């Protein structure tokens, strides 16, 4: 955490206030193996930032640093600086549990709790005390499900088990669950990799809508998806952040040869 | 051609494996079947008891209305019984004939009169158990066609018995006494009530101690403890503990609980604590296995929306692991139910003729009762031993069945 010696070269014109989150000199080790080398990346507010790169390149590792999910893994060590609204999230003053309420996460495989649809969404507000009574809680659940574009499909069976839904619906349920605690940032770790194209399209539309209210970081395998949903893209390779910038420019005029090779499909 | 031969060989190998597996299962089932069949063969006769209907004159001369417990029941019973055989007059023969009836018959009548003093002054027909040799004679265990000095009943007694039987007074109803009587010197009166109560209280104590402690230990080790040399050491030792012979736990109970802490001897409390020490490793190991079996995605989901560690464990992991935990606990308890050695060492093999009323009363347990009966010379206890084993097996099957049911019923399908 004290390793913030790396000054980041950010585009001159951009004031830091537009950065919702900012990683500086992030190094991550799993035991003896180093997974991330000196990564510095800005996440801009109310934008979708996609992290792309071949398997094992460290993009999932990086996204899991943003809400300290790596804390749960015992052998994982994170060094460097990551800030949320300018405050170091790895500082001892920050409680990882509260941080995760502000920085929500959606996982690769839809993982609803084995509870009812309602309870899945209501769980977060309940443990964080966001609703003072039952009516409030119901309002939060309905609003979250609507925002996730799921309410119309499930309104008649809110008490059916969450696992009875289809894969795409389960993933939207997980998104509803994440936004029910009103996070500021939503991290999505390959949210569509287990879905069919139609369900994927729904989620992508949803991401675009959610951008108005949330800052979104998405890890994806698919460059097409990155191009479709994100405003900013960061390309990781072998634990190094090779290149980052506006999606448009990344895909048309990459500066690094490796990025060029990856997006033209020469490796991956 | 080669591919065909290869495929044929593969099929043959599969068939061979299946046959080996099936025969292993058949062998295991066969042994279990042999056990149950031999126990049933030996023990089935203990499930019925030969009884005789005897009209008993409860005369006021022999029983004081004020104190019905103090009557001379021995005389009452003997006279009532010998009235069935009016031709016997000689004193020696009367003594001999009196032995056909169970010596415990007088207590049965005493209990009936004490419970209902209105019987005094009337003649009431009681259904009383026969003494063990005649029970066995009636069941055909004691042969009639051998010389008199080679069996426990005399020719005279057989003749009298047949005389009574000819009058239709002998019956063989289901032996409820096997379940509702406590232990007795007389096989015809001995039952398992004391052992069942003792086992129940011991298991209750065992469960109350080992279940919460075991789960708490497992949850700590699995969810909270940092991986270190210490936790590895603890883990190794828990696994060792699970393999320690149960007699060692009995010695520990004897030395620590009885001799050092001065707890009551033969009490289900001590038995339960000793069994809890034995069951604890099993519960810890199965609980840890069930906790590990909860998919990591559920933990991630909970952490991801800001659940704290204890919320993740209490709200998600533990409820999902509960069916497995319960199954493990029941299997551990079933093992504790069948455990004999530690109970012998803390004196739960005492001769106790009343069902224990609490965890500190002296008691026996089912397996120790089997041990006591197996050691008794009377023919009646031979059958009763097998019957008691069948009862114990019945409890074990029920508990294991319950474990399977719970697992099926509450197991989460992923």
XYZ file of C-alpha atoms in Angstrom:
682
model
C 0.000 0.000 0.000
C 2.899 2.280 0.670
C 4.271 1.541 -2.782
C 2.743 4.562 -4.453
C 6.001 5.707 -5.928
C 4.800 5.273 -9.465
C 3.515 8.494 -10.881
C 0.925 7.833 -13.507
C 0.940 9.401 -16.848
C -2.629 10.381 -17.416
C -3.827 12.417 -20.339
C -3.022 16.002 -19.387
C -6.408 17.550 -19.969
C -8.345 15.201 -17.701
C -8.875 16.415 -14.149
C -8.689 13.652 -11.534
C -12.212 14.358 -10.305
C -13.638 12.484 -13.256
C -11.904 9.352 -11.993
C -14.255 7.348 -9.856
C -11.522 4.874 -9.051
C -7.835 5.025 -9.641
C -5.256 2.291 -9.336
C -1.598 3.240 -9.092
C 1.260 0.784 -9.199
C -0.856 -2.214 -8.318
C 1.125 -5.413 -7.825
C -0.621 -8.645 -6.909
C 0.975 -11.891 -5.827
C -0.692 -15.255 -5.366
C 1.807 -16.935 -3.097
C 5.098 -16.771 -5.015
C 3.481 -16.076 -8.339
C 3.063 -12.487 -9.383
C -0.204 -11.936 -11.229
C -0.169 -8.165 -11.791
C 2.841 -5.945 -12.486
C 2.607 -2.289 -11.649
C -0.815 -1.698 -13.079
C -2.106 1.866 -13.100
C -5.580 2.409 -14.406
C -8.274 5.039 -14.015
C -11.959 4.181 -13.914
C -14.030 7.125 -15.079
C -17.306 7.974 -13.417
C -20.512 6.986 -15.212
C -18.608 5.310 -17.970
C -18.189 1.664 -18.848
C -14.594 0.576 -18.706
C -13.863 -2.811 -20.180
C -10.846 -4.906 -19.353
C -9.804 -7.205 -22.171
C -6.970 -9.593 -22.771
C -6.176 -13.271 -23.192
C -6.884 -15.791 -20.429
C -4.633 -15.466 -17.414
C -3.666 -11.910 -18.251
C -4.719 -10.548 -14.860
C -7.884 -8.708 -15.818
C -10.022 -10.657 -13.339
C -7.357 -10.230 -10.702
C -7.417 -6.482 -11.212
C -11.185 -6.187 -11.050
C -11.198 -8.196 -7.832
C -8.767 -5.714 -6.327
C -11.276 -2.921 -6.863
C -13.622 -4.227 -4.179
C -11.047 -6.175 -2.192
C -12.540 -9.535 -3.100
C -8.973 -10.784 -3.097
C -8.905 -10.323 0.669
C -10.911 -13.508 0.901
C -8.105 -15.459 -0.770
C -5.537 -16.132 1.895
C -2.415 -16.397 -0.259
C -3.186 -13.237 -2.189
C -1.161 -10.074 -1.503
C -2.047 -6.725 -3.020
C 0.419 -3.855 -3.073
C -0.025 -0.397 -4.527
C -2.646 2.253 -4.333
C -6.285 1.994 -5.259
C -8.583 4.884 -4.493
C -12.317 5.339 -4.588
C -13.272 9.017 -4.794
C -9.705 9.839 -3.853
C -9.607 7.673 -0.743
C -7.308 4.680 -0.447
C -9.535 1.592 -0.246
C -6.740 -0.511 1.219
C -6.218 1.891 4.096
C -6.804 0.309 7.505
C -9.557 2.868 8.078
C -11.650 1.394 5.296
C -13.822 -1.581 6.125
C -13.797 -4.064 3.257
C -17.403 -4.952 3.999
C -18.575 -1.350 3.599
C -16.416 -0.951 0.543
C -18.133 -3.901 -1.126
C -21.484 -2.273 -0.509
C -20.220 0.734 -2.471
C -18.465 -1.318 -5.124
C -20.792 -4.164 -6.082
C -19.914 -7.190 -8.118
C -21.522 -9.506 -10.652
C -19.780 -12.787 -11.341
C -19.026 -14.899 -14.345
C -21.436 -17.628 -13.394
C -24.820 -16.426 -12.184
C -24.834 -17.282 -8.499
C -28.220 -16.504 -6.994
C -28.647 -17.581 -3.404
C -30.800 -20.665 -3.010
C -33.593 -18.440 -1.775
C -36.599 -16.779 -3.355
C -36.203 -14.089 -5.999
C -37.421 -11.543 -3.483
C -35.003 -12.636 -0.773
C -32.112 -12.652 -3.215
C -32.594 -8.961 -3.893
C -33.682 -8.098 -0.362
C -30.669 -9.705 1.291
C -28.266 -6.826 0.691
C -30.636 -4.062 1.860
C -31.451 -6.191 4.898
C -27.880 -6.676 6.078
C -27.004 -3.058 5.423
C -30.157 -1.774 7.095
C -31.257 0.180 4.033
C -34.965 -0.363 4.606
C -36.678 0.665 7.799
C -39.813 -1.369 7.168
C -41.355 -3.973 4.943
C -42.883 -1.479 2.515
C -39.519 0.209 2.009
C -37.868 -3.116 1.426
C -40.492 -4.124 -1.120
C -40.018 -0.812 -2.895
C -36.249 -1.372 -3.070
C -36.725 -4.898 -4.415
C -39.213 -3.804 -7.065
C -37.063 -0.879 -8.115
C -33.899 -2.983 -8.330
C -35.640 -5.675 -10.334
C -37.082 -3.054 -12.670
C -33.701 -1.427 -13.123
C -32.251 -4.810 -13.961
C -35.055 -5.265 -16.486
C -36.335 -8.352 -14.754
C -39.382 -7.150 -12.878
C -41.925 -7.673 -15.677
C -40.806 -11.270 -16.111
C -40.891 -12.268 -12.457
C -43.490 -10.023 -10.832
C -45.943 -12.905 -10.455
C -43.464 -15.246 -8.831
C -41.288 -13.184 -6.558
C -41.313 -16.029 -4.064
C -40.189 -18.697 -6.477
C -36.580 -19.799 -5.946
C -34.019 -17.636 -7.742
C -32.422 -20.745 -9.163
C -35.614 -21.598 -11.060
C -34.946 -18.772 -13.510
C -33.150 -19.192 -16.841
C -29.437 -18.418 -17.055
C -29.908 -14.919 -18.452
C -32.623 -14.128 -15.925
C -30.405 -15.410 -13.120
C -27.630 -13.089 -14.231
C -30.038 -10.137 -14.292
C -31.223 -11.203 -10.853
C -27.613 -11.008 -9.713
C -27.384 -7.524 -11.201
C -30.589 -6.543 -9.383
C -29.109 -7.944 -6.212
C -25.958 -5.909 -6.715
C -27.786 -2.627 -7.372
C -30.205 -3.134 -4.481
C -27.519 -1.922 -2.085
C -27.110 1.265 -4.178
C -23.447 0.861 -5.012
C -21.519 3.546 -6.849
C -19.476 1.182 -8.938
C -20.529 -2.175 -10.378
C -17.834 -4.667 -11.282
C -18.785 -7.350 -13.785
C -16.485 -10.302 -14.225
C -17.358 -11.791 -17.621
C -21.072 -11.529 -16.910
C -22.135 -12.946 -20.264
C -19.655 -15.745 -20.803
C -22.196 -18.385 -19.817
C -25.142 -16.870 -21.703
C -26.621 -17.311 -25.146
C -26.508 -14.392 -27.633
C -30.045 -13.186 -26.884
C -29.500 -13.123 -23.121
C -26.156 -11.452 -23.769
C -27.815 -8.738 -25.803
C -30.256 -8.059 -22.964
C -27.434 -7.705 -20.477
C -25.513 -5.413 -22.815
C -28.529 -3.140 -23.206
C -28.888 -3.169 -19.482
C -25.255 -2.179 -18.961
C -25.765 0.774 -21.233
C -28.779 1.925 -19.217
C -27.089 1.391 -15.883
C -24.231 3.649 -16.957
C -26.424 6.673 -16.202
C -26.462 5.851 -12.509
C -23.394 3.741 -11.953
C -19.786 3.476 -12.891
C -19.220 0.120 -14.510
C -16.133 -1.997 -14.970
C -16.534 -5.112 -17.061
C -14.124 -7.914 -17.765
C -14.829 -9.567 -21.062
C -13.331 -12.117 -23.385
C -15.129 -10.758 -26.343
C -13.657 -7.772 -28.096
C -16.936 -7.218 -29.870
C -18.634 -6.891 -26.527
C -16.016 -4.461 -25.286
C -16.514 -2.427 -28.432
C -20.288 -2.475 -28.045
C -20.693 -1.607 -24.394
C -17.672 0.324 -23.209
C -16.402 3.863 -23.565
C -12.965 3.011 -22.251
C -10.940 -0.124 -22.731
C -7.852 -1.440 -21.028
C -5.828 -4.239 -22.579
C -3.984 -6.583 -20.228
C -1.321 -9.041 -21.259
C 0.684 -11.335 -18.972
C -0.153 -9.279 -15.909
C 0.818 -6.005 -17.477
C -1.532 -3.233 -18.515
C -0.410 -2.791 -22.087
C -2.649 -0.012 -23.195
C -5.748 1.850 -22.186
C -7.849 4.567 -23.653
C -11.102 5.363 -25.328
C -12.592 2.263 -26.833
C -13.026 3.819 -30.218
C -9.335 4.655 -30.552
C -8.185 1.386 -29.006
C -9.905 -0.632 -31.659
C -9.068 1.603 -34.570
C -5.625 2.922 -33.788
C -3.891 0.889 -31.122
C -0.524 2.268 -30.116
C 1.074 -0.984 -28.974
C 1.943 -3.838 -31.272
C 0.569 -6.393 -28.780
C -2.806 -4.675 -28.715
C -2.781 -4.608 -32.467
C -2.050 -8.347 -32.566
C -4.711 -9.175 -30.025
C -7.551 -7.219 -31.541
C -6.776 -8.521 -34.978
C -6.954 -11.989 -33.554
C -3.333 -13.007 -33.883
C -3.312 -14.442 -30.383
C -5.846 -14.783 -27.661
C -10.265 -54.997 -37.236
C -7.960 -53.843 -34.467
C -10.524 -51.221 -33.425
C -13.156 -53.907 -33.152
C -10.958 -56.117 -31.027
C -10.081 -53.166 -28.869
C -13.713 -52.313 -28.318
C -14.538 -55.919 -27.488
C -11.789 -55.988 -24.900
C -13.055 -52.723 -23.423
C -16.567 -54.129 -23.122
C -15.267 -57.287 -21.499
C -13.330 -55.230 -19.002
C -16.401 -53.184 -18.153
C -18.439 -56.319 -17.648
C -15.724 -57.755 -15.443
C -15.609 -54.611 -13.288
C -19.344 -54.635 -12.912
C -19.363 -58.294 -11.875
C -16.624 -57.674 -9.308
C -18.551 -54.717 -7.870
C -21.815 -56.598 -7.794
C -20.289 -59.582 -6.053
C -18.706 -57.293 -3.463
C -22.098 -55.733 -2.768
C -23.701 -59.179 -2.684
C -21.073 -60.416 -0.232
C -21.617 -57.451 2.085
C -25.389 -57.819 1.914
C -25.067 -61.553 2.417
C -23.081 -61.085 5.618
C -25.580 -58.562 6.912
C -28.386 -60.920 5.948
C -26.651 -63.796 7.742
C -26.357 -61.673 10.883
C -30.000 -60.652 10.826
C -31.227 -64.151 9.991
C -29.201 -65.787 12.751
C -30.290 -63.137 15.243
C -33.899 -63.572 14.241
C -33.567 -67.332 14.464
C -32.090 -67.106 17.958
C -34.064 -64.153 19.194
C -37.545 -64.457 17.750
C -38.767 -66.578 20.665
C -38.010 -63.733 23.079
C -40.648 -61.597 21.396
C -43.379 -63.822 22.806
C -43.749 -64.847 26.420
C -45.566 -67.911 27.708
C -48.231 -66.826 30.162
C -50.767 -68.643 32.288
C -54.224 -67.416 33.372
C -54.529 -67.899 37.109
C -57.592 -67.000 39.181
C -56.208 -65.433 42.352
C -58.241 -65.044 45.486
C -57.193 -61.703 46.955
C -58.632 -62.463 50.385
C -58.798 -59.782 53.024
C -57.128 -62.123 55.468
C -53.872 -61.894 53.613
C -53.995 -58.260 52.450
C -54.622 -55.357 54.767
C -56.901 -52.830 53.072
C -55.047 -50.052 54.821
C -51.648 -51.167 53.602
C -52.085 -53.169 50.399
C -48.325 -53.196 49.784
C -47.721 -55.317 52.873
C -49.855 -58.333 51.953
C -48.461 -61.843 51.830
C -48.444 -62.071 48.067
C -46.148 -65.036 47.934
C -48.753 -67.177 49.684
C -51.608 -65.671 47.670
C -49.949 -66.468 44.377
C -48.797 -69.946 45.314
C -52.243 -70.915 46.549
C -53.957 -69.478 43.550
C -51.629 -71.316 41.208
C -51.777 -74.644 43.027
C -55.574 -74.502 42.903
C -55.112 -75.264 39.225
C -53.549 -78.581 40.242
C -55.879 -79.772 43.039
C -54.579 -83.358 43.038
C -51.183 -82.296 44.394
C -51.131 -82.495 48.165
C -47.618 -83.518 49.257
C -45.553 -80.636 50.471
C -42.527 -81.451 48.320
C -44.642 -81.771 45.198
C -46.378 -78.492 45.945
C -42.965 -76.834 46.144
C -41.950 -78.468 42.887
C -45.143 -77.424 41.134
C -44.861 -73.856 42.414
C -41.672 -73.441 40.421
C -43.624 -73.557 37.182
C -44.812 -70.001 37.801
C -42.369 -67.114 37.605
C -41.051 -66.033 41.032
C -41.825 -62.519 39.916
C -45.556 -63.189 39.677
C -46.117 -61.963 43.219
C -44.746 -58.514 42.357
C -47.036 -58.284 39.364
C -50.050 -58.973 41.581
C -48.766 -56.652 44.268
C -48.429 -53.848 41.751
C -51.941 -54.512 40.442
C -53.452 -54.481 43.922
C -51.573 -51.363 45.010
C -52.764 -49.634 41.874
C -56.336 -50.767 42.438
C -57.120 -51.621 46.111
C -60.738 -52.360 45.158
C -59.522 -55.794 44.010
C -59.038 -56.818 47.626
C -61.650 -59.340 48.677
C -62.372 -60.492 45.113
C -61.102 -63.322 42.961
C -59.430 -61.943 39.877
C -57.874 -63.808 36.971
C -54.334 -62.656 36.276
C -52.234 -63.513 33.237
C -48.854 -64.324 34.772
C -45.542 -65.253 33.165
C -44.242 -68.789 33.524
C -40.792 -69.373 34.944
C -38.066 -69.383 32.334
C -37.553 -73.195 32.056
C -41.255 -73.666 31.316
C -41.286 -70.744 28.923
C -38.458 -72.553 27.134
C -40.241 -75.882 27.410
C -43.333 -74.410 25.823
C -41.244 -72.819 23.063
C -39.621 -76.200 22.453
C -36.132 -75.081 23.446
C -35.992 -77.619 26.279
C -36.550 -81.093 24.795
C -39.024 -83.485 26.391
C -37.533 -86.682 25.042
C -34.317 -86.716 27.060
C -33.842 -88.265 30.509
C -35.057 -86.158 33.389
C -31.602 -85.460 34.817
C -30.500 -83.862 31.591
C -33.012 -81.048 31.621
C -34.032 -78.332 34.004
C -37.608 -79.508 34.379
C -38.709 -82.759 35.969
C -41.119 -85.293 34.447
C -43.642 -84.372 37.149
C -43.424 -80.708 36.291
C -43.931 -81.517 32.621
C -46.997 -83.536 33.445
C -48.439 -80.715 35.552
C -47.597 -78.183 32.927
C -49.358 -80.280 30.303
C -52.343 -80.615 32.599
C -52.626 -76.833 32.903
C -52.055 -76.400 29.184
C -54.844 -78.876 28.457
C -57.261 -76.598 30.294
C -56.454 -73.835 27.795
C -54.913 -71.492 30.333
C -51.537 -71.207 28.630
C -51.104 -68.441 26.057
C -48.144 -66.875 24.211
C -48.874 -63.178 23.705
C -46.404 -60.612 22.356
C -43.772 -59.915 24.973
C -44.346 -56.232 25.747
C -42.276 -56.750 28.875
C -39.198 -56.886 26.663
C -39.679 -53.163 26.019
C -41.418 -51.979 29.184
C -39.696 -53.939 31.939
C -36.321 -53.055 33.382
C -33.651 -55.669 33.890
C -34.350 -58.596 36.202
C -32.695 -61.726 37.570
C -35.509 -63.697 35.997
C -35.307 -63.839 32.224
C -39.085 -63.977 31.865
C -39.338 -60.581 33.534
C -36.209 -58.939 32.135
C -36.739 -56.129 29.642
C -34.917 -53.327 27.936
C -36.740 -50.322 29.396
C -33.799 -49.418 31.650
C -31.297 -49.831 28.836
C -33.382 -47.835 26.366
C -33.838 -45.017 28.891
C -30.124 -45.112 29.755
C -29.097 -45.016 26.107
C -31.567 -42.215 25.455
C -30.225 -40.035 28.261
C -26.609 -40.795 27.387
C -27.220 -39.892 23.726
C -29.065 -36.752 24.782
C -26.080 -35.611 26.837
C -23.765 -36.651 24.024
C -25.758 -34.663 21.454
C -26.134 -31.563 23.612
C -22.370 -31.446 24.108
C -20.905 -32.687 20.855
C -23.281 -31.048 18.364
C -22.763 -27.364 19.259
C -19.122 -27.790 20.199
C -18.402 -29.815 17.076
C -20.094 -27.333 14.749
C -18.474 -24.340 16.409
C -15.045 -25.940 16.178
C -15.567 -26.942 12.559
C -16.863 -23.501 11.550
C -13.927 -21.813 13.223
C -11.360 -24.129 11.664
C -12.928 -24.007 8.232
C -14.058 -20.397 7.961
C -12.087 -18.252 10.351
C -8.813 -19.861 11.352
C -5.812 -18.696 9.359
C -3.889 -21.479 7.673
C -0.908 -22.019 9.884
C 1.177 -24.735 11.404
C -1.116 -24.621 14.413
C -4.294 -25.295 12.486
C -2.542 -28.087 10.612
C -1.526 -29.581 13.935
C -5.068 -29.313 15.240
C -6.416 -30.917 12.093
C -4.031 -33.840 12.292
C -4.932 -34.348 15.923
C -8.658 -34.268 15.267
C -8.187 -36.967 12.681
C -6.101 -38.933 15.176
C -8.743 -38.501 17.818
C -11.345 -39.982 15.491
C -9.245 -43.138 15.301
C -8.508 -43.524 19.016
C -9.985 -46.784 20.348
C -13.133 -46.069 22.290
C -11.875 -47.910 25.350
C -9.344 -45.117 25.793
C -12.160 -42.601 26.063
C -13.712 -44.883 28.669
C -10.490 -44.819 30.676
C -10.430 -41.045 30.394
C -14.006 -40.884 31.659
C -13.130 -43.190 34.508
C -10.014 -41.285 35.548
C -11.240 -37.749 34.975
C -14.993 -37.710 35.428
C -15.450 -40.396 38.079
C -12.233 -40.412 40.084
C -11.139 -36.797 39.786
C -14.400 -34.875 39.425
C -16.409 -37.332 41.504
C -19.356 -37.649 39.145
C -21.870 -40.434 39.871
C -20.903 -43.910 38.738
C -23.007 -45.699 36.094
C -24.784 -42.445 35.240
C -25.867 -41.548 31.687
C -24.360 -38.108 32.350
C -20.871 -39.570 32.515
C -21.595 -41.995 29.693
C -22.869 -39.125 27.570
C -19.805 -36.969 28.189
C -17.516 -39.868 27.364
C -19.450 -40.633 24.194
C -19.418 -36.920 23.316
C -15.608 -36.907 23.415
C -15.710 -39.839 21.053
C -18.331 -38.356 18.717
C -16.794 -34.887 18.584
C -14.097 -35.677 15.979
C -16.656 -37.349 13.725
C -18.932 -34.327 13.889
C -16.066 -31.906 13.312
C -14.808 -33.830 10.314
C -18.214 -34.253 8.671
C -19.159 -30.632 9.389
C -15.950 -29.389 7.800
C -16.589 -31.575 4.783
C -20.114 -30.179 4.431
C -18.845 -26.615 4.780
C -16.242 -27.166 2.069
C -18.915 -28.655 -0.165
C -20.846 -25.364 -0.241
C -19.990 -23.882 -3.644
C -17.563 -20.958 -3.486
C -19.850 -18.992 -5.795
C -22.334 -18.578 -2.942
C -19.631 -17.184 -0.670
C -18.482 -14.829 -3.429
C -22.038 -13.679 -4.047
C -22.502 -12.845 -0.386
C -19.113 -11.164 -0.032
C -19.784 -9.292 -3.257
C -22.765 -7.444 -1.835
C -20.972 -6.579 1.334
C -21.781 -9.396 3.729
C -19.272 -9.708 6.515
C -17.537 -12.969 7.233
C -19.907 -14.010 9.965
C -22.908 -13.059 7.819
C -21.593 -15.171 4.979
C -21.167 -18.100 7.332
C -24.374 -17.754 9.325
C -26.737 -16.681 6.532
C -25.459 -18.768 3.671
C -22.791 -21.369 4.262
C -24.104 -22.921 7.453
C -27.739 -23.286 6.315
C -26.589 -24.890 3.083
C -24.252 -27.219 4.939
C -26.843 -28.133 7.554
C -28.228 -31.293 5.902
C -24.722 -32.693 5.667
C -23.943 -31.622 9.211
C -27.101 -33.283 10.529
C -26.329 -36.439 8.619
C -22.863 -36.519 10.129
C -24.210 -35.872 13.606
C -26.771 -38.653 13.320
C -24.187 -41.095 12.035
C -21.915 -40.064 14.914
C -24.734 -40.591 17.386
C -25.572 -43.954 15.858
C -21.973 -44.972 16.427
C -22.196 -43.697 19.993
C -25.377 -45.703 20.512
C -23.582 -48.911 19.638
C -20.480 -48.109 21.669
C -19.862 -50.535 24.532
C -16.301 -50.378 25.793
C -16.279 -46.861 27.307
C -19.588 -47.534 29.042
C -18.245 -50.710 30.627
C -15.386 -48.733 32.121
C -17.592 -46.119 33.713
C -19.909 -48.738 35.171
C -22.897 -48.543 32.887
C -23.025 -52.329 32.963
C -24.496 -52.385 36.470
C -27.475 -54.573 37.362
C -30.280 -52.038 37.618
C -33.865 -53.145 38.015
C -35.624 -49.858 37.455
C -35.588 -47.583 34.443
C -33.434 -44.553 35.147
C -35.376 -41.351 35.593
C -32.675 -38.863 34.728
C -29.130 -38.321 33.629
C -27.629 -38.862 37.064
C -29.494 -42.070 37.982
C -27.554 -45.288 37.527
C -28.469 -46.949 34.266
C -27.353 -49.394 31.654
C -27.320 -48.778 27.933
C -28.466 -51.034 25.108
C -25.047 -52.404 24.184
C -24.025 -52.949 27.806
C -27.372 -54.645 28.479
C -26.590 -56.985 25.612
C -23.208 -57.586 27.209
C -24.789 -58.380 30.591
C -27.383 -60.718 29.140
C -24.882 -62.459 26.913
C -22.968 -63.261 30.088
C -25.977 -64.726 31.916
C -26.339 -68.530 32.058
C -30.152 -68.804 31.907
C -31.572 -70.165 28.676
C -34.060 -67.309 28.503
C -31.290 -64.734 28.284
C -29.881 -66.420 25.202
C -32.935 -65.503 23.176
C -33.237 -62.157 24.913
C -29.666 -61.260 23.995
C -30.432 -61.780 20.321
C -33.720 -59.932 20.701
C -31.912 -57.008 22.346
C -29.401 -56.939 19.479
C -32.314 -56.825 17.046
C -33.803 -53.912 18.992
C -30.453 -52.095 18.906
C -30.162 -52.767 15.173
C -33.677 -51.410 14.794
C -32.664 -48.154 16.457
C -29.520 -47.937 14.318
C -31.452 -48.540 11.102
C -33.982 -45.897 12.146
C -31.285 -43.329 12.889
C -29.373 -43.982 9.694
C -32.631 -43.927 7.761
C -33.389 -40.556 9.311
C -29.970 -39.333 8.204
C -30.647 -40.428 4.623
C -34.099 -38.852 4.735
C -32.758 -35.526 6.013
C -30.093 -35.489 3.348
C -32.617 -36.179 0.589
C -35.170 -33.772 1.960
C -32.980 -30.744 2.539
C -30.098 -31.250 0.192
C -29.805 -28.329 -2.189
C -29.698 -29.253 -5.842
C -27.103 -27.160 -7.651
